[in-house]
Amino acid sequence: MIAPLLFVYDRSATRAHRDLDMRLMSCDHYADRMDAVLAGRWIDHGADALSTHRPALTALLDSMRDAAGQREVACLVHTWGRLATDDTHRQVLQQRIIEVGGHTMTTFGESDRLSLRAVLMGRQS
């Protein structure tokens, strides 16, 4: 079985990077424990981290779409809140990830992989 390809995503509105660095380190450790391969890191900074327009996430989705036909792909976030703190916005972003052939998972072992249908139907995972 081919190891999953993980696309790490985060967002940071502040100039201080200590918390961001700790979250990214957590993602690295999680990938190691899962024997997964990291495709890279995509981070939205500043105003992009707080808005619905997420250029880094859009770039992640483009890369994920290209790899999805070859192996399992997932967007790895430290917690669900790293996608969005608003549940509706988070579900919209999760749906975008599903549409390119991936799923979303957290470093705490949570995943929407088994509940993709619920996410597509607009229910909370």
PDB file of C-alpha atoms in Angstrom:
ATOM      1  CA  MET A   1       0.000   0.000   0.000  1.00  0.00           C
ATOM      2  CA  ILE A   2       1.279   3.443  -0.921  1.00  0.00           C
ATOM      3  CA  ALA A   3       1.649   5.887   1.970  1.00  0.00           C
ATOM      4  CA  PRO A   4      -0.812   8.803   1.907  1.00  0.00           C
ATOM      5  CA  LEU A   5       0.404  12.132   0.612  1.00  0.00           C
ATOM      6  CA  LEU A   6      -0.268  14.893   3.157  1.00  0.00           C
ATOM      7  CA  PHE A   7      -0.702  18.539   2.233  1.00  0.00           C
ATOM      8  CA  VAL A   8      -0.160  20.618   5.384  1.00  0.00           C
ATOM      9  CA  TYR A   9      -2.285  23.741   5.680  1.00  0.00           C
ATOM     10  CA  ASP A  10      -2.336  26.480   8.279  1.00  0.00           C
ATOM     11  CA  ARG A  11      -3.128  30.152   8.565  1.00  0.00           C
ATOM     12  CA  SER A  12      -1.583  32.858  10.702  1.00  0.00           C
ATOM     13  CA  ALA A  13      -2.858  36.386  11.058  1.00  0.00           C
ATOM     14  CA  THR A  14      -0.103  37.523  13.424  1.00  0.00           C
ATOM     15  CA  ARG A  15       3.517  38.407  12.786  1.00  0.00           C
ATOM     16  CA  ALA A  16       4.646  36.171  15.654  1.00  0.00           C
ATOM     17  CA  HIS A  17       5.391  32.715  14.313  1.00  0.00           C
ATOM     18  CA  ARG A  18       5.978  30.751  17.507  1.00  0.00           C
ATOM     19  CA  ASP A  19       2.482  29.216  17.599  1.00  0.00           C
ATOM     20  CA  LEU A  20       2.542  28.587  13.857  1.00  0.00           C
ATOM     21  CA  ASP A  21       5.922  26.857  14.135  1.00  0.00           C
ATOM     22  CA  MET A  22       4.614  24.632  16.939  1.00  0.00           C
ATOM     23  CA  ARG A  23       1.546  23.652  14.900  1.00  0.00           C
ATOM     24  CA  LEU A  24       3.685  22.863  11.861  1.00  0.00           C
ATOM     25  CA  MET A  25       6.029  20.780  13.998  1.00  0.00           C
ATOM     26  CA  SER A  26       2.995  18.882  15.274  1.00  0.00           C
ATOM     27  CA  CYS A  27       1.967  18.182  11.667  1.00  0.00           C
ATOM     28  CA  ASP A  28       5.479  16.908  10.872  1.00  0.00           C
ATOM     29  CA  HIS A  29       5.422  14.559  13.878  1.00  0.00           C
ATOM     30  CA  TYR A  30       1.953  13.311  12.957  1.00  0.00           C
ATOM     31  CA  ALA A  31       3.068  12.540   9.406  1.00  0.00           C
ATOM     32  CA  ASP A  32       6.081  10.638  10.756  1.00  0.00           C
ATOM     33  CA  ARG A  33       3.859   8.556  13.059  1.00  0.00           C
ATOM     34  CA  MET A  34       1.510   7.792  10.145  1.00  0.00           C
ATOM     35  CA  ASP A  35       4.393   6.861   7.819  1.00  0.00           C
ATOM     36  CA  ALA A  36       2.933   9.408   5.430  1.00  0.00           C
ATOM     37  CA  VAL A  37       4.730  11.533   2.882  1.00  0.00           C
ATOM     38  CA  LEU A  38       4.567  15.319   3.149  1.00  0.00           C
ATOM     39  CA  ALA A  39       3.795  17.073  -0.113  1.00  0.00           C
ATOM     40  CA  GLY A  40       4.602  20.451   1.420  1.00  0.00           C
ATOM     41  CA  ARG A  41       3.206  23.274   3.503  1.00  0.00           C
ATOM     42  CA  TRP A  42       0.769  25.949   2.442  1.00  0.00           C
ATOM     43  CA  ILE A  43       0.179  28.877   4.794  1.00  0.00           C
ATOM     44  CA  ASP A  44      -2.103  31.867   4.438  1.00  0.00           C
ATOM     45  CA  HIS A  45      -0.721  34.897   6.281  1.00  0.00           C
ATOM     46  CA  GLY A  46      -2.126  38.226   7.456  1.00  0.00           C
ATOM     47  CA  ALA A  47      -5.472  39.323   6.043  1.00  0.00           C
ATOM     48  CA  ASP A  48      -5.679  36.187   3.869  1.00  0.00           C
ATOM     49  CA  ALA A  49      -5.711  34.090   7.055  1.00  0.00           C
ATOM     50  CA  LEU A  50      -8.876  35.825   8.232  1.00  0.00           C
ATOM     51  CA  SER A  51     -10.810  36.157   4.996  1.00  0.00           C
ATOM     52  CA  THR A  52     -12.705  33.716   2.840  1.00  0.00           C
ATOM     53  CA  HIS A  53     -10.143  34.319   0.084  1.00  0.00           C
ATOM     54  CA  ARG A  54      -7.303  31.874   0.800  1.00  0.00           C
ATOM     55  CA  PRO A  55      -4.642  31.960  -1.936  1.00  0.00           C
ATOM     56  CA  ALA A  56      -2.372  29.393  -0.265  1.00  0.00           C
ATOM     57  CA  LEU A  57      -5.264  26.980   0.198  1.00  0.00           C
ATOM     58  CA  THR A  58      -6.212  27.425  -3.452  1.00  0.00           C
ATOM     59  CA  ALA A  59      -2.627  26.560  -4.452  1.00  0.00           C
ATOM     60  CA  LEU A  60      -2.742  23.529  -2.138  1.00  0.00           C
ATOM     61  CA  LEU A  61      -5.943  22.371  -3.833  1.00  0.00           C
ATOM     62  CA  ASP A  62      -4.365  22.694  -7.277  1.00  0.00           C
ATOM     63  CA  SER A  63      -1.429  20.521  -6.173  1.00  0.00           C
ATOM     64  CA  MET A  64      -3.720  18.057  -4.420  1.00  0.00           C
ATOM     65  CA  ARG A  65      -5.883  17.689  -7.527  1.00  0.00           C
ATOM     66  CA  ASP A  66      -2.807  16.775  -9.581  1.00  0.00           C
ATOM     67  CA  ALA A  67      -1.773  14.038  -7.119  1.00  0.00           C
ATOM     68  CA  ALA A  68      -5.231  12.666  -6.254  1.00  0.00           C
ATOM     69  CA  GLY A  69      -5.418  10.239  -9.151  1.00  0.00           C
ATOM     70  CA  GLN A  70      -2.201   8.515  -8.147  1.00  0.00           C
ATOM     71  CA  ARG A  71      -2.604   7.935  -4.390  1.00  0.00           C
ATOM     72  CA  GLU A  72      -4.550   8.888  -1.279  1.00  0.00           C
ATOM     73  CA  VAL A  73      -4.237  12.615  -0.583  1.00  0.00           C
ATOM     74  CA  ALA A  74      -5.243  14.539   2.512  1.00  0.00           C
ATOM     75  CA  CYS A  75      -5.080  18.068   3.824  1.00  0.00           C
ATOM     76  CA  LEU A  76      -3.502  17.894   7.278  1.00  0.00           C
ATOM     77  CA  VAL A  77      -4.323  20.641   9.762  1.00  0.00           C
ATOM     78  CA  HIS A  78      -3.393  20.846  13.424  1.00  0.00           C
ATOM     79  CA  THR A  79      -7.055  21.340  14.429  1.00  0.00           C
ATOM     80  CA  TRP A  80     -10.285  21.969  12.532  1.00  0.00           C
ATOM     81  CA  GLY A  81      -9.998  25.640  13.526  1.00  0.00           C
ATOM     82  CA  ARG A  82      -6.919  26.000  11.345  1.00  0.00           C
ATOM     83  CA  LEU A  83      -9.224  25.758   8.316  1.00  0.00           C
ATOM     84  CA  ALA A  84     -11.796  28.147   9.775  1.00  0.00           C
ATOM     85  CA  THR A  85     -13.300  28.883  13.163  1.00  0.00           C
ATOM     86  CA  ASP A  86     -16.771  29.247  11.656  1.00  0.00           C
ATOM     87  CA  ASP A  87     -18.316  25.786  11.121  1.00  0.00           C
ATOM     88  CA  THR A  88     -20.093  26.752   7.898  1.00  0.00           C
ATOM     89  CA  HIS A  89     -16.939  28.237   6.369  1.00  0.00           C
ATOM     90  CA  ARG A  90     -14.917  25.198   7.497  1.00  0.00           C
ATOM     91  CA  GLN A  91     -17.404  22.851   5.842  1.00  0.00           C
ATOM     92  CA  VAL A  92     -17.229  24.834   2.598  1.00  0.00           C
ATOM     93  CA  LEU A  93     -13.424  24.495   2.646  1.00  0.00           C
ATOM     94  CA  GLN A  94     -13.659  20.782   3.437  1.00  0.00           C
ATOM     95  CA  GLN A  95     -16.028  20.377   0.506  1.00  0.00           C
ATOM     96  CA  ARG A  96     -13.474  22.057  -1.784  1.00  0.00           C
ATOM     97  CA  ILE A  97     -10.887  19.533  -0.588  1.00  0.00           C
ATOM     98  CA  ILE A  98     -13.274  16.646  -1.256  1.00  0.00           C
ATOM     99  CA  GLU A  99     -14.032  17.989  -4.732  1.00  0.00           C
ATOM    100  CA  VAL A 100     -10.364  17.704  -5.756  1.00  0.00           C
ATOM    101  CA  GLY A 101     -10.200  14.095  -4.533  1.00  0.00           C
ATOM    102  CA  GLY A 102      -8.874  14.487  -0.994  1.00  0.00           C
ATOM    103  CA  HIS A 103     -10.056  14.538   2.567  1.00  0.00           C
ATOM    104  CA  THR A 104      -9.121  16.490   5.685  1.00  0.00           C
ATOM    105  CA  MET A 105      -7.493  15.247   8.871  1.00  0.00           C
ATOM    106  CA  THR A 106      -6.151  16.745  12.087  1.00  0.00           C
ATOM    107  CA  THR A 107      -3.081  15.923  14.137  1.00  0.00           C
ATOM    108  CA  PHE A 108      -5.471  14.643  16.810  1.00  0.00           C
ATOM    109  CA  GLY A 109      -6.564  11.774  14.561  1.00  0.00           C
ATOM    110  CA  GLU A 110      -9.833  13.328  13.419  1.00  0.00           C
ATOM    111  CA  SER A 111     -10.781  12.855   9.786  1.00  0.00           C
ATOM    112  CA  ASP A 112     -13.706  13.513   7.486  1.00  0.00           C
ATOM    113  CA  ARG A 113     -12.697  10.559   5.329  1.00  0.00           C
ATOM    114  CA  LEU A 114     -15.483   8.340   6.633  1.00  0.00           C
ATOM    115  CA  SER A 115     -18.024  11.132   6.764  1.00  0.00           C
ATOM    116  CA  LEU A 116     -17.489  12.693   3.340  1.00  0.00           C
ATOM    117  CA  ARG A 117     -21.156  12.224   2.511  1.00  0.00           C
ATOM    118  CA  ALA A 118     -22.164  14.207   5.620  1.00  0.00           C
ATOM    119  CA  VAL A 119     -19.782  17.043   4.691  1.00  0.00           C
ATOM    120  CA  LEU A 120     -21.104  17.146   1.137  1.00  0.00           C
ATOM    121  CA  MET A 121     -24.642  17.307   2.482  1.00  0.00           C
ATOM    122  CA  GLY A 122     -23.698  20.247   4.738  1.00  0.00           C
ATOM    123  CA  ARG A 123     -23.735  18.428   8.059  1.00  0.00           C
ATOM    124  CA  GLN A 124     -21.055  18.913  10.681  1.00  0.00           C
ATOM    125  CA  SER A 125     -18.446  16.156  10.698  1.00  0.00           C
TER     126      SER A 125
END
